[in-house]
XYZ file of C-alpha atoms in Angstrom:
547
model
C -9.498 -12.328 21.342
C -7.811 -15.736 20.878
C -5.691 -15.651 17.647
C -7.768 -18.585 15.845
C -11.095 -16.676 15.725
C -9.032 -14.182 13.290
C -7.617 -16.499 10.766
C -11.488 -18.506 9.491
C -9.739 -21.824 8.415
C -10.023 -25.257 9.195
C -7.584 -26.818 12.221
C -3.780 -25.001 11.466
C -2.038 -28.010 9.089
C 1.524 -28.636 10.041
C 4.214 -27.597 7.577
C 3.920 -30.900 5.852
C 0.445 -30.155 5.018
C 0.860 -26.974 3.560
C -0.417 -27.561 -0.515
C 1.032 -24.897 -2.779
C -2.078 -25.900 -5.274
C -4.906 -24.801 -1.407
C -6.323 -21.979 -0.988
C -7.745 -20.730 2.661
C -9.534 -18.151 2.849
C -7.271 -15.397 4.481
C -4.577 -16.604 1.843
C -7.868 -15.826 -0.595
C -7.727 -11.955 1.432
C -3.993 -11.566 0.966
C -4.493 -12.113 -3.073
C -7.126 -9.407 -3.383
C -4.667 -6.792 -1.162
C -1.518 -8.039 -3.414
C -4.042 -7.087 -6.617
C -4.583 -3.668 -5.255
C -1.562 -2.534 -3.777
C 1.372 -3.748 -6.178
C -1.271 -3.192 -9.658
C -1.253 0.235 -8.165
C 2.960 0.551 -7.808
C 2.711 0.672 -11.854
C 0.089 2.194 -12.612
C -1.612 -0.576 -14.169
C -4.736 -0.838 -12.604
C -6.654 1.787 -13.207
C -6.611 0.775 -16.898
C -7.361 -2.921 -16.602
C -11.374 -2.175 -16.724
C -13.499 -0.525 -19.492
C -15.125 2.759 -18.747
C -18.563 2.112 -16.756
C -21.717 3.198 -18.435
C -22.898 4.296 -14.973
C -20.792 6.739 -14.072
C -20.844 8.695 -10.448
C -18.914 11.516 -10.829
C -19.776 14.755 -9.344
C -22.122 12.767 -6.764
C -19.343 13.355 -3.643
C -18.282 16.417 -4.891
C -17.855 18.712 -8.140
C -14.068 19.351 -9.405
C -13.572 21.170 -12.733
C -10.958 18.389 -13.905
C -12.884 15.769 -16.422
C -16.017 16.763 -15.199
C -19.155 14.963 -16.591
C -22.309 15.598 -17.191
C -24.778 14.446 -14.963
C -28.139 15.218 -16.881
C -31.813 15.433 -14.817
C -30.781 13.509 -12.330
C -28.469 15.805 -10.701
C -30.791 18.537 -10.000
C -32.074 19.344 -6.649
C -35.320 17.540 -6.598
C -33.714 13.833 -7.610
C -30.477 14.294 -5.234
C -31.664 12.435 -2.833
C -33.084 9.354 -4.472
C -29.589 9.143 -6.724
C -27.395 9.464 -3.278
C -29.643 6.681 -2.512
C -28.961 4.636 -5.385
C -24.809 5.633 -5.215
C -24.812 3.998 -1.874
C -26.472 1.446 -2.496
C -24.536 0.396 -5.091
C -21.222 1.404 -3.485
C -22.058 -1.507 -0.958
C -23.295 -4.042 -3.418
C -20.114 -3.202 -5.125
C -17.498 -3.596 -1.874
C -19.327 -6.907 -1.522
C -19.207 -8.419 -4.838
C -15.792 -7.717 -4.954
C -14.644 -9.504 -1.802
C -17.222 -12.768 -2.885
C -15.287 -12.893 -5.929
C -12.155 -12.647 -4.718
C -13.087 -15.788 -2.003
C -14.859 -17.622 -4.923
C -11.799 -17.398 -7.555
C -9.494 -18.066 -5.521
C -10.506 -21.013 -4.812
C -8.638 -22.388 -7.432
C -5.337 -23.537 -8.088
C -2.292 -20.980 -9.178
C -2.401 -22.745 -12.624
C -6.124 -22.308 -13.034
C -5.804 -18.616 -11.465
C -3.206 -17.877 -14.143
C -5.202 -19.530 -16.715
C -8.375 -16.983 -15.664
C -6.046 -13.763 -15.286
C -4.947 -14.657 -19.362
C -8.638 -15.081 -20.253
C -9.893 -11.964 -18.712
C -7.545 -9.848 -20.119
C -7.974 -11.548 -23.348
C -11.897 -10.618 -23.442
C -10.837 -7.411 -23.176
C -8.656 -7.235 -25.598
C -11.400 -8.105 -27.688
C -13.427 -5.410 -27.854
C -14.388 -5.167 -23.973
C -11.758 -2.645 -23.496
C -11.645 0.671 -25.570
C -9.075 1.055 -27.905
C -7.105 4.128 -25.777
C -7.125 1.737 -22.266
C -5.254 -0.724 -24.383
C -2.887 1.617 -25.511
C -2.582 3.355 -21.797
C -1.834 -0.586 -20.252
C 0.247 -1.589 -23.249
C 2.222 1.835 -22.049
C 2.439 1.111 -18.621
C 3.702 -2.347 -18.927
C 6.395 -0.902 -21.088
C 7.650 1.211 -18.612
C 8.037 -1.287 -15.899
C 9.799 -3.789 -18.845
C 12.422 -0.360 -19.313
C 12.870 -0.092 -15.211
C 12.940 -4.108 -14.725
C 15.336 -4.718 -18.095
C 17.578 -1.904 -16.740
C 17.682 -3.327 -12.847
C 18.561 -6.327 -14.395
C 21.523 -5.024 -16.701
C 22.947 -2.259 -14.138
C 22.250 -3.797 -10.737
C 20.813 -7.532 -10.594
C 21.184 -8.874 -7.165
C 21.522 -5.294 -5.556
C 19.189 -3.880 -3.180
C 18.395 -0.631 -5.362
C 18.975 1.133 -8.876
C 20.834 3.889 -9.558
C 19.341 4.750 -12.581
C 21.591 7.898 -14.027
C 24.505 6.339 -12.975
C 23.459 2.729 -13.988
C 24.722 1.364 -11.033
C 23.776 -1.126 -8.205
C 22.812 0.301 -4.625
C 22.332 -1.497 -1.603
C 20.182 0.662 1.504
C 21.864 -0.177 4.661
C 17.927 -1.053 6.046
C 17.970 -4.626 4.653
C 21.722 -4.657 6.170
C 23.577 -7.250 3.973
C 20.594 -9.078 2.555
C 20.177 -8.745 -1.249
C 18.331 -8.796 -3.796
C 15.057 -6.707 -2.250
C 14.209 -5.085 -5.853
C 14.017 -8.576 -7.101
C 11.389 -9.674 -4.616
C 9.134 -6.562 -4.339
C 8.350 -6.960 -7.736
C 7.716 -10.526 -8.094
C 3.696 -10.227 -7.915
C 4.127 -7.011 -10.014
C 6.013 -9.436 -12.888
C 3.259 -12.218 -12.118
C -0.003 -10.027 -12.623
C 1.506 -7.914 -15.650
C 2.606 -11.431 -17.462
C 5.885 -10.897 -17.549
C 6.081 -14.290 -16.623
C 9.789 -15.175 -18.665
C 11.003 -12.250 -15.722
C 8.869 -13.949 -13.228
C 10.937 -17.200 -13.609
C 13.848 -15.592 -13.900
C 13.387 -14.179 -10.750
C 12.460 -16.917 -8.995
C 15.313 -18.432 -10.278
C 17.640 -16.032 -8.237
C 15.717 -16.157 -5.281
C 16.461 -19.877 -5.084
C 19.676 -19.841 -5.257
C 21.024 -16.742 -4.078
C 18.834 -15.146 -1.534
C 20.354 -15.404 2.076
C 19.191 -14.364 5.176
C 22.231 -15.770 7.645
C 23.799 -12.463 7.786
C 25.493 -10.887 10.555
C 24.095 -7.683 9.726
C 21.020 -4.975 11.510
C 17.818 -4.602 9.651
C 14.762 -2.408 9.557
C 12.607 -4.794 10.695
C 9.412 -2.699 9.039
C 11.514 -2.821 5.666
C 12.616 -6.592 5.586
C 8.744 -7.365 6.998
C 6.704 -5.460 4.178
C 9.449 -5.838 0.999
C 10.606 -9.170 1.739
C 8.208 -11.577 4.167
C 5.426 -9.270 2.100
C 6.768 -10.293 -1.637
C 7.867 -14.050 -0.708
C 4.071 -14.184 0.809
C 2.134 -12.603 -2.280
C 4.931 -14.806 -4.751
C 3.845 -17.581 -3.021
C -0.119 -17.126 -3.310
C -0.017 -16.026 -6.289
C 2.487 -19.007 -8.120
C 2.569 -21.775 -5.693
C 5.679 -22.434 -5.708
C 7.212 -23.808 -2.154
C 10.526 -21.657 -2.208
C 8.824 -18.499 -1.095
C 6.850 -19.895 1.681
C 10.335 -21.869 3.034
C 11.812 -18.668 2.202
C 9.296 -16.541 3.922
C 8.682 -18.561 7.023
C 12.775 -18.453 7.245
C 13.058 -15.211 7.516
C 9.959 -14.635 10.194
C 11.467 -16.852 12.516
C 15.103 -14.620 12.420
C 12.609 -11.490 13.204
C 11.173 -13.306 16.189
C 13.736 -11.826 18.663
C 12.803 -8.116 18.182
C 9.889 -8.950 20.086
C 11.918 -9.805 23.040
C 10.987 -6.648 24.903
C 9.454 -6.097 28.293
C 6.176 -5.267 26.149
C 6.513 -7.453 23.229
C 6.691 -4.001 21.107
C 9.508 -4.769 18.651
C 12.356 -3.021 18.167
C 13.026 -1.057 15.292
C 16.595 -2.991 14.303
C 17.674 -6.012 14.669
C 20.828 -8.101 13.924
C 19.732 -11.343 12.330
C 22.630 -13.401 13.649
C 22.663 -12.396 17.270
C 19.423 -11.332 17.520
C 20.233 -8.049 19.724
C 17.611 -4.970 18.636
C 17.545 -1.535 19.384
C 15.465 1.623 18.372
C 16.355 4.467 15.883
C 18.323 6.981 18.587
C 16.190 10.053 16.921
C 12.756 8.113 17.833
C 11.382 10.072 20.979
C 14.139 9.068 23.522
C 14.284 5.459 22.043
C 10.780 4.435 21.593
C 9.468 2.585 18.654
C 7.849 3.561 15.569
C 3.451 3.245 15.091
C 3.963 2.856 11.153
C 6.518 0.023 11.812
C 5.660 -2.129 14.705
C 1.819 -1.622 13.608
C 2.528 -3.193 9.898
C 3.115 -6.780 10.900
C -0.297 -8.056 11.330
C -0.926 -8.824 8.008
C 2.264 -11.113 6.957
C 2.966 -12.664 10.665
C -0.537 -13.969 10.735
C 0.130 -15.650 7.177
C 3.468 -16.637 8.895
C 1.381 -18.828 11.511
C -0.673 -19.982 9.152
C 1.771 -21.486 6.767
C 4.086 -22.519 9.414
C 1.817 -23.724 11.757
C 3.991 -21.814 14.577
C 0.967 -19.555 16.327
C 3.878 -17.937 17.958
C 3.912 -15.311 14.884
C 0.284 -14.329 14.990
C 0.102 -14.422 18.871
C 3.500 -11.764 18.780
C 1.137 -9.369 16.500
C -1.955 -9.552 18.641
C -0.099 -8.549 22.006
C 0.951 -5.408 20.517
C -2.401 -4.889 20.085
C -2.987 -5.450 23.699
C -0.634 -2.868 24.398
C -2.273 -0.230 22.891
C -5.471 -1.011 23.934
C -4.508 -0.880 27.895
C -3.202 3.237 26.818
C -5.429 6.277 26.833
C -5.271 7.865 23.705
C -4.995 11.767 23.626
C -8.695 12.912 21.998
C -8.822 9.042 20.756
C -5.309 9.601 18.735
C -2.259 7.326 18.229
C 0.861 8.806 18.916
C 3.693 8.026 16.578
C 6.218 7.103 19.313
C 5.397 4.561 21.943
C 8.207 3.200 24.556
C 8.775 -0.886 24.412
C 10.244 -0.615 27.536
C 7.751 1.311 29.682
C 4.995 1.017 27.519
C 4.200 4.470 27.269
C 3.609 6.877 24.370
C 6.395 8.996 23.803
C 6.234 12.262 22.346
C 2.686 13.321 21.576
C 3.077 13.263 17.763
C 0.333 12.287 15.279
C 0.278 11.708 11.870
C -1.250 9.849 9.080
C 1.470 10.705 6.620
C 4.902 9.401 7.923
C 5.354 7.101 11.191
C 1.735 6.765 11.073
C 0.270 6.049 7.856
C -0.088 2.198 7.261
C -0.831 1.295 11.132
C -4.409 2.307 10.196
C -4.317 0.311 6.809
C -3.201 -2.818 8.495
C -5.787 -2.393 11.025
C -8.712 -2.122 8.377
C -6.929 -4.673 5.826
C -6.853 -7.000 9.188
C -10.613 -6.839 9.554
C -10.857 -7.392 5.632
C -8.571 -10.452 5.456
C -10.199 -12.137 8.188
C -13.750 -11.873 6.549
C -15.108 -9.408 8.701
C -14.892 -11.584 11.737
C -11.611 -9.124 13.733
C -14.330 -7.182 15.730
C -11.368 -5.528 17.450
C -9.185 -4.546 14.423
C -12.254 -3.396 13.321
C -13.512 -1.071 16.392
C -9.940 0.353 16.103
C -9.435 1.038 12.587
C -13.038 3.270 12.928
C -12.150 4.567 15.981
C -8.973 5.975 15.262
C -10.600 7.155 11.495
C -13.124 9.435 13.640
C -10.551 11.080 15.804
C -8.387 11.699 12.751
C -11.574 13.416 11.470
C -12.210 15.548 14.476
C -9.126 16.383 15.056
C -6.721 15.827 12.349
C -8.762 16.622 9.334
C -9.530 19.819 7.995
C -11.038 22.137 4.830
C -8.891 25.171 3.387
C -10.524 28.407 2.486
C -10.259 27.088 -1.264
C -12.177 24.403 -0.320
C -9.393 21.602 -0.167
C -9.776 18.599 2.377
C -6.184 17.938 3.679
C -5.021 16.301 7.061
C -2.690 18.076 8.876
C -0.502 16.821 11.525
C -0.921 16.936 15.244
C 2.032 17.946 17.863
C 0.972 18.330 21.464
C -2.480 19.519 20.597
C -1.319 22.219 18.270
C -1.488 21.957 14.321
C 0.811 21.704 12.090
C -0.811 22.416 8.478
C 1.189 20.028 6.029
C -0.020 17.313 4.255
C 2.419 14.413 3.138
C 2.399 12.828 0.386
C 2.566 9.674 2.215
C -0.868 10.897 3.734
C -2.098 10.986 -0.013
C -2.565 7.224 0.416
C -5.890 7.845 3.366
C -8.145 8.447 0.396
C -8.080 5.021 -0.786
C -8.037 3.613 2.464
C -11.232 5.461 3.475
C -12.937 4.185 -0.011
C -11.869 0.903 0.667
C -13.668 0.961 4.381
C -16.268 3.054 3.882
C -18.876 0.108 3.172
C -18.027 -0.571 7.021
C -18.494 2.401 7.919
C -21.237 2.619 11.572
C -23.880 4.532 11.757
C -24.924 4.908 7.678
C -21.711 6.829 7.275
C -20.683 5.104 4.018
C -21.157 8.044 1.903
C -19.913 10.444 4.026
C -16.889 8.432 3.859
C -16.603 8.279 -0.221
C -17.315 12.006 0.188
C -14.450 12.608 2.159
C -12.038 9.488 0.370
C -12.994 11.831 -3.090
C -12.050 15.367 -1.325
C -8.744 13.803 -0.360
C -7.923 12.300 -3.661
C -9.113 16.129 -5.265
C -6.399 17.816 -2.827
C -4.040 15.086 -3.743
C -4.095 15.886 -7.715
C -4.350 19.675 -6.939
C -0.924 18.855 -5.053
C 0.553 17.758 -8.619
C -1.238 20.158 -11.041
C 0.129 22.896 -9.420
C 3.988 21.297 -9.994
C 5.856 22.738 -12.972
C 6.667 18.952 -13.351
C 2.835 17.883 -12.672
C 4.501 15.418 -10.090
C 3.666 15.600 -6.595
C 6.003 17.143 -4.178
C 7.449 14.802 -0.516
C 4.976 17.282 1.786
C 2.584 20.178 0.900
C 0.943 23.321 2.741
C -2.256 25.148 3.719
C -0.593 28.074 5.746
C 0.911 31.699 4.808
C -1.839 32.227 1.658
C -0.507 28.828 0.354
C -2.938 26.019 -0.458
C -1.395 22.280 -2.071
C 1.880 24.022 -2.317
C 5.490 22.927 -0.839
C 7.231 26.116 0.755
C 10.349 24.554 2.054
C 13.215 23.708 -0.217
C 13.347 19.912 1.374
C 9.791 18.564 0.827
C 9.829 19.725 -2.798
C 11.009 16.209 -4.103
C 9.343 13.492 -5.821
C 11.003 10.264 -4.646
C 8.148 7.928 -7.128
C 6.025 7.230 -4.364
C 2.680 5.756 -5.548
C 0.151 6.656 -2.595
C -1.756 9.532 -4.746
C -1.794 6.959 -7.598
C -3.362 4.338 -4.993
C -5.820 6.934 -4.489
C -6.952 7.052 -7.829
C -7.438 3.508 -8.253
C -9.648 2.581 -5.350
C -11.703 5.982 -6.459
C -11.712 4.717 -10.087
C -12.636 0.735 -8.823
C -15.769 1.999 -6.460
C -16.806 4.778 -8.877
C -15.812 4.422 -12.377
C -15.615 7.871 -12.683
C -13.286 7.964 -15.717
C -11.471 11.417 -13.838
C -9.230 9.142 -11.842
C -8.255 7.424 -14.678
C -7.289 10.374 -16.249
C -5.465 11.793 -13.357
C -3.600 8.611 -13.220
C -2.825 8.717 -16.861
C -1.684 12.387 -16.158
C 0.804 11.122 -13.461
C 2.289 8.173 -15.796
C 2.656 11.190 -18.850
C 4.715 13.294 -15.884
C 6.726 10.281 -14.631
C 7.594 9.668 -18.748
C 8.553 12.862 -19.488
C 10.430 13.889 -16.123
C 11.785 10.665 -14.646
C 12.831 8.525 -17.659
C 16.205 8.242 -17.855
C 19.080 5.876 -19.866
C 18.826 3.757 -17.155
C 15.248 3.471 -15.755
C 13.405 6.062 -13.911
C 14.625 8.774 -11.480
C 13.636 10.829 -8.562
C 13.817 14.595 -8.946
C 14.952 16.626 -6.368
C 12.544 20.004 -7.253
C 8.953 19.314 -9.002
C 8.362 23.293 -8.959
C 11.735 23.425 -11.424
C 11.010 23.773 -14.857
C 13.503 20.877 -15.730
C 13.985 17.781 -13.716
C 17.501 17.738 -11.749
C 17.235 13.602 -11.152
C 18.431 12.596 -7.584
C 19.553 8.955 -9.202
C 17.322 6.554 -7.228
C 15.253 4.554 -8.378
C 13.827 2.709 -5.228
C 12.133 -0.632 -4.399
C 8.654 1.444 -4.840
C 9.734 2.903 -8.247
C 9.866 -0.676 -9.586
């Protein structure tokens, strides 16, 4: 499929053209992902709308947290006609909200500021219930404390150490700095911390670098900093973070350089020689990394006018559609050299897990017009289902892990993130399966929560169990940490935005109470290294995610 027919704009402007005050309509697409995904880091969103009048709870499936009453209508002989009426309005809803997001953003970052201040003032007035307030007025708090305290202890580092109050730099960005600071640009934007914002941007300006003679992750630089530039840039306007964003793209060019165009996993910016992690499969590179690229390369083109960016994205594509696929699945390893998988290993959790977001967010930001990032994103979601997918004899819905056709039982908690992924595409869904899709999206964000609830710290532990009598449970000493990852969280908010079933709120709210109690420290929030401990032992990170 020729690379144009995926990005719905007029003719590609050179550079010169580029207005920071124009909005396309895939730029339109990256806004409404940015919303979702980095509202979701801090918990905001799921209190930035009032409580629905029409709630659906208990319509996928019945859990005995929150539960609501749903009257006449839930009995037997009206089912059908209300499962009727929930999809229906489940696909009026998925539509509405991408027209508004191409309508709104039509506008200018001034006027889109303007609108953000308004809406949130109408519901400050009364729209909003009294406790929501007080929930968002919370959260925002807590990402002032872990901001105010990156800035005192570590500004210009990559990472926090928040017991220790101390700057940390991850060898994945190599010597680049400053990767806390650009993450959370949008996050500052959207909350109004604008006096950070600027700030910020400020530093970015003048200090961020990318002519270092140092190896990257490629995945990490791509998706914390060519991600946050991107989203600072749609969201503000301001030219520095597209010139800074289209600077760094062009260094990550040469990982490509492979007999299949795969990437490599590392790469030295200054001599542009990449390599592959040594523990990947005999050298092969990563699904999860070289599959999230599509989104921010093909904004690369487009602001750049340099097709080479979008047309390095769509050949890996290429690749993996000239492979079989073992029962329709993706293996986690795949060889740039040979072009063949590498060890059969599948998972939606880690090495896995956002390949089949960006595939789905792909067909989204192009307005439905990526046929083939479509086919594959549904494809791939039914053999995870047949094969992958699976229903303990408590009646959890978990998704286990697949090694050479055998297995494994473990959930991760990266894996939590699938439910709001299958939410978000289940309007697509073929064949009428749109509710069978919520159905399942619900069931996943259920096991999810159980996963916390049955914590001593009500936080979520790195991987959790369905084997030897143990259901939502972490049996091994090294997946009982909680590193502040915010895929369960995600969850919740795209089951709260389709729904309104005030449960995911709550759960939500239940998660922010835990993180308070348990990961607060002097000098912003921690990791713990044992959730099932009755006190927190704090592993002193606070990473780019925790922010």
């Amino acid at each position: 499929m020729p690379v144009a027919t995926l990005l719905p704009f007029t003719a590609t402007p050179n550079r010169k053209s580029v207005s920071p005050t124009s909005f396309r309509l895939t730029e339109k697409f990256i806004l409404l992902l940015v919303f979702s995904a980095f509202i979701t880091l801090c918990f905001g969103a799921i209190f930035f709308l009032p409580d629905s009048s029409k709630l659906l709870s208990g319509v996928f499936f019945h859990s005995s947290a929150v539960e609501t009453n749903t009257g006449p209508d839930s009995s037997d002989s009206g089912s059908a006609a209300n499962d009727d009426r929930v999809l229906a309005k489940i696909k009026k809803d998925h539509e509405k909200a991408l027209l508004e997001a191409k309508d709104t953003l039509q506008k200018r970052p001034d006027e889109i500021k303007q609108d953000i201040i308004n809406e949130k003032a109408k519901l400050s007035n009364g729209a909003m219930g009294q406790e929501a307030k007080e929930r968002r007025s919370k959260v925002k708090e807590m990402m002032k404390h872990a901001w105010d305290s990156y800035r005192h202890y570590a500004w210009g580092s990559n990472e926090l150490r928040p017991v220790s109050k101390q700057g940390h730099s991850s060898n994945l960005f190599g010597s680049i700095k400053g990767a806390t600071i650009v993450d959370a640009l949008d996050t500052l934007y959207i909350m109004e911390m604008f006096e950070e914002f600027d700030v910020a941007t400020d530093w970015v300006e003048k200090n961020l670098d990318f002519n270092v003679n140092a190896e990257v992750s490629v995945f990490e630089v791509n998706i914390r900093f060519v991600g946050g530039l991107l989203s600072a840039y749609y969201l503000s306007g301001k030219e520095v973070f597209r010139k800074k964003a289209v600077e760094l793209g062009e260094k990550l060019l040469p990982a490509f350089k492979t007999p299949t165009g795969v990437p490599w996993a590392l790469l030295n910016l200054k001599s542009g020689i990449g390599r592959n992690w040594p523990w990947a499969s005999g050298g092969s590179s990563i699904l999860a990394e070289y599959g999230t690229l599509h989104l921010e390369f093909m904004h690369l083109s487009k602001l750049s006018g340099n097709p080479e960016f979008a047309q390095k994205v769509m050949n890996i594509r290429k690749v993996l559609n000239r492979l079989d696929k073992p029962q329709g699945l993706y293996p986690n390893y795949l060889n740039p050299n040979s072009g063949q998988w590498g060890q059969h290993h599948v998972s939606v959790g880690g090495l896995g897990d956002s390949f089949y977001e960006y595939l789905l967010k792909a067909w989204l930001m192009s307005d439905k017009t990526d046929e083939e990032g479509k086919k594959m994103y549904y494809d791939a979601l039914q053999a995870i289902e047949t094969n992958l997918m699976r229903k303990s004899s408590g009646g959890l819905t978990y998704i286990a892990e697949w090694k050479g056709g055998l297995l494994e039982h473990k959930m991760g908690h990266l894996t939590c993130f699938a439910g709001g992924m299958i939410a978000l595409g289940a309007d697509g869904a073929p064949n009428d399966k749109t509710g069978h899709q919520m159905e399942q999206a619900a069931e996943i964000a259920r096991t999810c929560h159980e996963s916390y609830v049955r914590t001593a710290l009500k936080l979520g532990p790195e991987a959790f169990r369905f084997d030897g009598g143990v259901e939502a449970i972490a049996t091994r000493q090294n997946e009982k940490y909680f590193i502040l990852r915010p895929e369960v969280i995600e969850t919740y908010m795209y089951m709260w935005r389709f729904t309104h079933d005030p449960k995911y709120r709550e759960w939500g709210w239940e998660a922010v109470q835990a993180l308070e109690q348990h990961c607060r420290v002097g000098g912003g929030y921690s990791g713990v290294r044992d959730v099932y401990a009755s006190t927190p032992n704090h592993d002193d990170s606070l990473s780019v995610v925790g922010v």
